[in-house]
PDB file of C-alpha atoms in Angstrom:
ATOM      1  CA  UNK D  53       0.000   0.000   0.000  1.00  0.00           C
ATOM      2  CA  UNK D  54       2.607   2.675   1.025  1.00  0.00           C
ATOM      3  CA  UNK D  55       3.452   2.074  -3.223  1.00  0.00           C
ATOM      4  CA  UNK D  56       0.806   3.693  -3.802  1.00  0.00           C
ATOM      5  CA  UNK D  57       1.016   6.469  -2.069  1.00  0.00           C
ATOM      6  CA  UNK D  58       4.195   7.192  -2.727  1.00  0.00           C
ATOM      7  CA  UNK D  59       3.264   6.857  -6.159  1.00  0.00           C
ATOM      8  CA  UNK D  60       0.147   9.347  -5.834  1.00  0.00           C
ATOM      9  CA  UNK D  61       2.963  11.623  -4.283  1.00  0.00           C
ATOM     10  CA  UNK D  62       4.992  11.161  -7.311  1.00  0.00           C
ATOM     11  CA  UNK D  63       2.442  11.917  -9.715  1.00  0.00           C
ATOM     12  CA  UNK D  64       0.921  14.620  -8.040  1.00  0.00           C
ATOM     13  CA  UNK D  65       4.173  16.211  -7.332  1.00  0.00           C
ATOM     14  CA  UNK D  66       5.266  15.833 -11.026  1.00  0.00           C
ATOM     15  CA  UNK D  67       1.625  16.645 -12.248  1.00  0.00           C
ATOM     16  CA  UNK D  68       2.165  20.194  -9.841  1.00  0.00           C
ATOM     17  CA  UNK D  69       5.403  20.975 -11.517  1.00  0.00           C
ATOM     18  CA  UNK D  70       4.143  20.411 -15.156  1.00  0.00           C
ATOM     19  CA  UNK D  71       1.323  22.547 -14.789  1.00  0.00           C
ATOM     20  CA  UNK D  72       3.141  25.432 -12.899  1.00  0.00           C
ATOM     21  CA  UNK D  73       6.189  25.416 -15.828  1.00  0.00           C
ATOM     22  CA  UNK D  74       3.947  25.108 -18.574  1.00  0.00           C
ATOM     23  CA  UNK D  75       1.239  27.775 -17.328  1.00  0.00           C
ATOM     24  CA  UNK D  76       4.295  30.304 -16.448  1.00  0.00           C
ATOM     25  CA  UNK D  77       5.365  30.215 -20.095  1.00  0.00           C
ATOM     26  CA  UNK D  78       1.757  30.468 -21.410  1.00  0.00           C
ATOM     27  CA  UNK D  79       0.997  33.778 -19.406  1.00  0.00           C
ATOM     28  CA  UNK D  80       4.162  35.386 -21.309  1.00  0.00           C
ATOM     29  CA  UNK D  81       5.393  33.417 -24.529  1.00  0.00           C
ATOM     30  CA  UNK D  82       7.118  36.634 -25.750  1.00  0.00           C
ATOM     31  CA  UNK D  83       9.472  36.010 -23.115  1.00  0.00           C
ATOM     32  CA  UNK D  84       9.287  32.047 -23.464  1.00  0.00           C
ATOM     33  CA  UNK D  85      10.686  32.411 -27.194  1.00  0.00           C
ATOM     34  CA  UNK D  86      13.643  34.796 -25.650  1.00  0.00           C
ATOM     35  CA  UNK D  87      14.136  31.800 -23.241  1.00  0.00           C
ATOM     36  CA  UNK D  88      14.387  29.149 -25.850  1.00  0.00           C
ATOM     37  CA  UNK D  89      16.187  31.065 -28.296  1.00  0.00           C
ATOM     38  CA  UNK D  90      18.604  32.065 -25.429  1.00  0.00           C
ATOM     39  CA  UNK D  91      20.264  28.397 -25.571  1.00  0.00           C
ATOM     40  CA  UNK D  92      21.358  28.898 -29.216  1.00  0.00           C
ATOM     41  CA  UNK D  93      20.964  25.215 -29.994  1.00  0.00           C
ATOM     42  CA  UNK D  94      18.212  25.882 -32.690  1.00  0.00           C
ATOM     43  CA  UNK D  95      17.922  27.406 -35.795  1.00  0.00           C
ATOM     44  CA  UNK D  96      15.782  30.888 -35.442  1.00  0.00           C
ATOM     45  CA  UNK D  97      13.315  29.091 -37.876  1.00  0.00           C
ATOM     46  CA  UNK D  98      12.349  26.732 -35.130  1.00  0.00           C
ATOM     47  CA  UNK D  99      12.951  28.747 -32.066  1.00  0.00           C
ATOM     48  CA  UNK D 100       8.914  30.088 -32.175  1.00  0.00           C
ATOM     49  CA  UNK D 101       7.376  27.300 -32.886  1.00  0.00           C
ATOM     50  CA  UNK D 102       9.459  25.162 -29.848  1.00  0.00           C
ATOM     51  CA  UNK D 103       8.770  28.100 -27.689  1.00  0.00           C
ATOM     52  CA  UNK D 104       5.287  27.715 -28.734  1.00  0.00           C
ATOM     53  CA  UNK D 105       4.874  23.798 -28.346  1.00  0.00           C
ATOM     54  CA  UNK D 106       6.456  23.201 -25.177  1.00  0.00           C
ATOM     55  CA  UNK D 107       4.324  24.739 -22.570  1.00  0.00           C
ATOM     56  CA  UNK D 108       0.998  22.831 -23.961  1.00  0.00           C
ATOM     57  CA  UNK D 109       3.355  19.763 -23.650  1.00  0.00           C
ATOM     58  CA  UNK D 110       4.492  20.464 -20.381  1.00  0.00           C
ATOM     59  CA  UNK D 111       0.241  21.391 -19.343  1.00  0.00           C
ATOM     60  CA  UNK D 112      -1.062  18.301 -21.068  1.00  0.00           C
ATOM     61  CA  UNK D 113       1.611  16.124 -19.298  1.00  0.00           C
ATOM     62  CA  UNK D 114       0.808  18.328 -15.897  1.00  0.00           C
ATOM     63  CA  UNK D 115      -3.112  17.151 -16.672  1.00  0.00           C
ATOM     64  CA  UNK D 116      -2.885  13.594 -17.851  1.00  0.00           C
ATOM     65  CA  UNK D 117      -1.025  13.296 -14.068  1.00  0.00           C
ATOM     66  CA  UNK D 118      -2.912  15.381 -12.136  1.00  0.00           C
ATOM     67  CA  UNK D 119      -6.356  12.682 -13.434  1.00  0.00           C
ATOM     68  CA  UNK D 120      -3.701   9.908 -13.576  1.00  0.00           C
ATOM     69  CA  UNK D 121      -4.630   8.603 -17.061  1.00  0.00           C
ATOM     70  CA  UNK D 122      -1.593   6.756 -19.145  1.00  0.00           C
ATOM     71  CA  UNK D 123       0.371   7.030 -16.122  1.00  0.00           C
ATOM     72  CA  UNK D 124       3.764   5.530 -17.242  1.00  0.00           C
ATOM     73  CA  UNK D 125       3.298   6.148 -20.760  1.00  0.00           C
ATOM     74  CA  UNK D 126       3.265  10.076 -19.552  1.00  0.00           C
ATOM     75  CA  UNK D 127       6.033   9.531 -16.866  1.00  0.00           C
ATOM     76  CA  UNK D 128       8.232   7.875 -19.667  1.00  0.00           C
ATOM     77  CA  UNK D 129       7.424  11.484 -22.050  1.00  0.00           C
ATOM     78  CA  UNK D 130       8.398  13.181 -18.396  1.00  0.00           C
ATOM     79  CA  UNK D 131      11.381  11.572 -18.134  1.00  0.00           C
ATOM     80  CA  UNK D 132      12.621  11.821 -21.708  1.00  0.00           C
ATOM     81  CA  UNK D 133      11.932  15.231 -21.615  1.00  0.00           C
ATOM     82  CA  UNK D 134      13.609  16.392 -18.344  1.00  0.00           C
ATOM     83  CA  UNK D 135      16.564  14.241 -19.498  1.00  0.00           C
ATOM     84  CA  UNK D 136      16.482  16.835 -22.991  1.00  0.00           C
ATOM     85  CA  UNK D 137      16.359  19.607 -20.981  1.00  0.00           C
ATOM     86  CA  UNK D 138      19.490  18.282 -18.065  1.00  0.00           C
ATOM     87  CA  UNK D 139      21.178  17.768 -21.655  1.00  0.00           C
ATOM     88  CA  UNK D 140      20.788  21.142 -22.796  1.00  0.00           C
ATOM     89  CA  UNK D 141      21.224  22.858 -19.351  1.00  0.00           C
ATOM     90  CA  UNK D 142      25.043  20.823 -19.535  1.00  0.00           C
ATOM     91  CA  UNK D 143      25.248  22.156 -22.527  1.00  0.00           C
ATOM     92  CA  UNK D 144      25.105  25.873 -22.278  1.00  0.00           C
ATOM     93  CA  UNK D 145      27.031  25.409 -18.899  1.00  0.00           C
ATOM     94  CA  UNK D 146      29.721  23.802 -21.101  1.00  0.00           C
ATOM     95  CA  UNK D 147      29.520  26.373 -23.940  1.00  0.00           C
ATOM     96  CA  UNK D 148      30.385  29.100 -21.224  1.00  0.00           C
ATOM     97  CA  UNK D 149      26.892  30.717 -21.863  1.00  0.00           C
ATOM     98  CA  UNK D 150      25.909  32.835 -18.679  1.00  0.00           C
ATOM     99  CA  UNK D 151      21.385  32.446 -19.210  1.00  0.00           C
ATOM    100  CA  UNK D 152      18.422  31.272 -16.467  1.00  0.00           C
ATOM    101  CA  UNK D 153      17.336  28.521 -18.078  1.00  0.00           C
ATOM    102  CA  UNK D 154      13.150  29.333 -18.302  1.00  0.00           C
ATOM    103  CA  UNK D 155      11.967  26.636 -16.859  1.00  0.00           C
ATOM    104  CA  UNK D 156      10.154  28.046 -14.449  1.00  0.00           C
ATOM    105  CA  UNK D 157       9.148  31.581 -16.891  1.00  0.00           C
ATOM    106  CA  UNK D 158      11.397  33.748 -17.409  1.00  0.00           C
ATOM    107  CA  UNK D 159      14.652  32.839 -19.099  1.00  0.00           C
ATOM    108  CA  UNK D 160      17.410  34.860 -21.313  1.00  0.00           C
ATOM    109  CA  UNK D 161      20.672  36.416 -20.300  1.00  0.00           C
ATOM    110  CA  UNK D 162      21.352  36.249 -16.744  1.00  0.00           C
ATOM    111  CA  UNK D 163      24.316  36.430 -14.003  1.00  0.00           C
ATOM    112  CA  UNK D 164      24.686  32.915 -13.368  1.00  0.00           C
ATOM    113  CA  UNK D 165      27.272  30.529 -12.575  1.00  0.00           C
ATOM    114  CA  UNK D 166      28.575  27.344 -11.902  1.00  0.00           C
ATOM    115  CA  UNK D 167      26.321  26.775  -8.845  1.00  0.00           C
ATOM    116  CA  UNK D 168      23.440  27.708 -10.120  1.00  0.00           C
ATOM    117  CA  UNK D 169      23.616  25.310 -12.885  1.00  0.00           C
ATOM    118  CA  UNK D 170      23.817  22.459 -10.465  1.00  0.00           C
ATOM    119  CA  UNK D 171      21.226  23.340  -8.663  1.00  0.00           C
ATOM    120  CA  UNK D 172      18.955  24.048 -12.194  1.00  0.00           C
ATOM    121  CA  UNK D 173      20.631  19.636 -13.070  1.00  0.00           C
ATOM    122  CA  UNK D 174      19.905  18.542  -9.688  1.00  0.00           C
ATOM    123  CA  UNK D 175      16.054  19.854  -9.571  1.00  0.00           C
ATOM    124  CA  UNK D 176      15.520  18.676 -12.811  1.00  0.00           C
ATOM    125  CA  UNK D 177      17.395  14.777 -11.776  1.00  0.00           C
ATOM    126  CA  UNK D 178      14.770  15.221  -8.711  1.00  0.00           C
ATOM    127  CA  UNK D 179      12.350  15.501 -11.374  1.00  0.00           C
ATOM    128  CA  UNK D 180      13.433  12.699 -13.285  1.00  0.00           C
ATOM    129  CA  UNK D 181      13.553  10.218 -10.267  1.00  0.00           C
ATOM    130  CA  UNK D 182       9.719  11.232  -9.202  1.00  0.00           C
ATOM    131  CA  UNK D 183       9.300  10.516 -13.594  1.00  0.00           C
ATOM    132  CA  UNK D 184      11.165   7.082 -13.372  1.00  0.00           C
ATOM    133  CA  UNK D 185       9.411   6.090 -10.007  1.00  0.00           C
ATOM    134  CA  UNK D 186       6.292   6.483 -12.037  1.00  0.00           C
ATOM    135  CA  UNK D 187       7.588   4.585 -14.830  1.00  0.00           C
ATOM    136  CA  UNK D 188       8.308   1.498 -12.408  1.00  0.00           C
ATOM    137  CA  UNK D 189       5.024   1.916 -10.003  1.00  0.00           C
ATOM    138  CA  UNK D 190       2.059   3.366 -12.336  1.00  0.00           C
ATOM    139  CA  UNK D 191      -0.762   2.440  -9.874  1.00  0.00           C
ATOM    140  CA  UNK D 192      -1.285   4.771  -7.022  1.00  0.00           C
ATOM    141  CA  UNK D 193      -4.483   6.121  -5.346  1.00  0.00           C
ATOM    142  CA  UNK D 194      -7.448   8.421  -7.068  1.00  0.00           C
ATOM    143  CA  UNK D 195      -6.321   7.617 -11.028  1.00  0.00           C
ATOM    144  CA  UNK D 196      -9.000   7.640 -13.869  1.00  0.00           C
ATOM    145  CA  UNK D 197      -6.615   5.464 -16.051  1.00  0.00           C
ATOM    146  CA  UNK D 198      -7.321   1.734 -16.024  1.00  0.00           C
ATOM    147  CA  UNK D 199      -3.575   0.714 -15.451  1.00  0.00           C
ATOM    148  CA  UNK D 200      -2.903   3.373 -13.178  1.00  0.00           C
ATOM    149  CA  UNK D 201      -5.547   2.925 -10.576  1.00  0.00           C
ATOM    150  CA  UNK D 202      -5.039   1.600  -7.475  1.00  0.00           C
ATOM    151  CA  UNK D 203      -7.877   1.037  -4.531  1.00  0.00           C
ATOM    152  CA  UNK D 204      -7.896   1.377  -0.986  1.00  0.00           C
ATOM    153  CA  UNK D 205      -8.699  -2.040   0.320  1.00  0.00           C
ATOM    154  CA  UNK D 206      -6.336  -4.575   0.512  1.00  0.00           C
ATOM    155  CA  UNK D 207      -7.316  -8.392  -0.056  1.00  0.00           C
ATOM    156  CA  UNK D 208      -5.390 -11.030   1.897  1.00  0.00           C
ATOM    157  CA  UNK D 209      -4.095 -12.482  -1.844  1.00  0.00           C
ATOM    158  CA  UNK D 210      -3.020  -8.951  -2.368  1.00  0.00           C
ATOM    159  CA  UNK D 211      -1.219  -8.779   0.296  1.00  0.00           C
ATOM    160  CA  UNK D 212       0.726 -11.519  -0.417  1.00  0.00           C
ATOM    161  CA  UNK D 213       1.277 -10.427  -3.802  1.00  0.00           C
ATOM    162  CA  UNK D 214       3.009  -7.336  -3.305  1.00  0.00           C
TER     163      UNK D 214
END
């Protein structure tokens, strides 16, 4: 049982951050496109439409959570995607660019250093163990999704079982 709840943490606490990143951009995508094009990993041509894209991803992950629907399937786009974004975080740090990374709104040139990357990799690696905890335990307490559900009561063969 304590699975479960664990897992509802996970989910919930994934769903929370999802939602929160994704509705931050949304509120000011003028500033999300600065963010995006601040990592000067893509061409300009598909700086807006990334910038554009990625907070509906990050809302409709943050939703499909939040009602725990395709629970693993959506933890496994989580975790891919957090691991895209520790990849690009290393790789501005590496390139000696000095930006906050927009994750959270916001995002562009900025007075940053060493530590402040590590802290942006290890919050994101935080991220990505709640993503692969959800990956590995799916069920958990108050999901809609039929392999993500999980129920209170616990049956002496279930018991057993896990």
């Amino acid at each position: 049982m304590w699975i479960k709840v664990v897992s509802l943490l996970a989910r919930l606490s994934l769903a929370v951050v999802w939602l929160v990143s994704g509705a931050l951009k949304v509120a000011d995508p003028a500033q999300t496109i600065i963010a995006v094009r601040a990592y000067q990993l893509l061409p300009e041509d598909l700086v807006r439409p990334v910038a554009n894209t990625l907070p509906f991803l990050e809302i409709a992950l943050g939703l499909l959570l939040l009602i725990g629907l395709a629970v693993r399937a959506t933890a496994a786009v989580s975790a891919a995607l957090l691991l895209v974004l520790i990849a690009v975080i290393v790789s501005v740090w590496a390139r000696g660019l000095s930006i906050d990374c927009g994750c959270f709104g916001g995002g562009g040139a900025a007075d940053v250093n060493g530590w402040d990357y590590t802290k942006e990799i290890l919050r994101d690696v935080g991220f990505l163990a709640l993503a692969v905890w959800l990956i590995v335990f799916p069920r958990s307490l108050f999901a809609l999704g039929l392999g993500s559900s999980a129920t209170f009561s616990v049956t002496p063969q279930q018991a057993v079982a896990e």
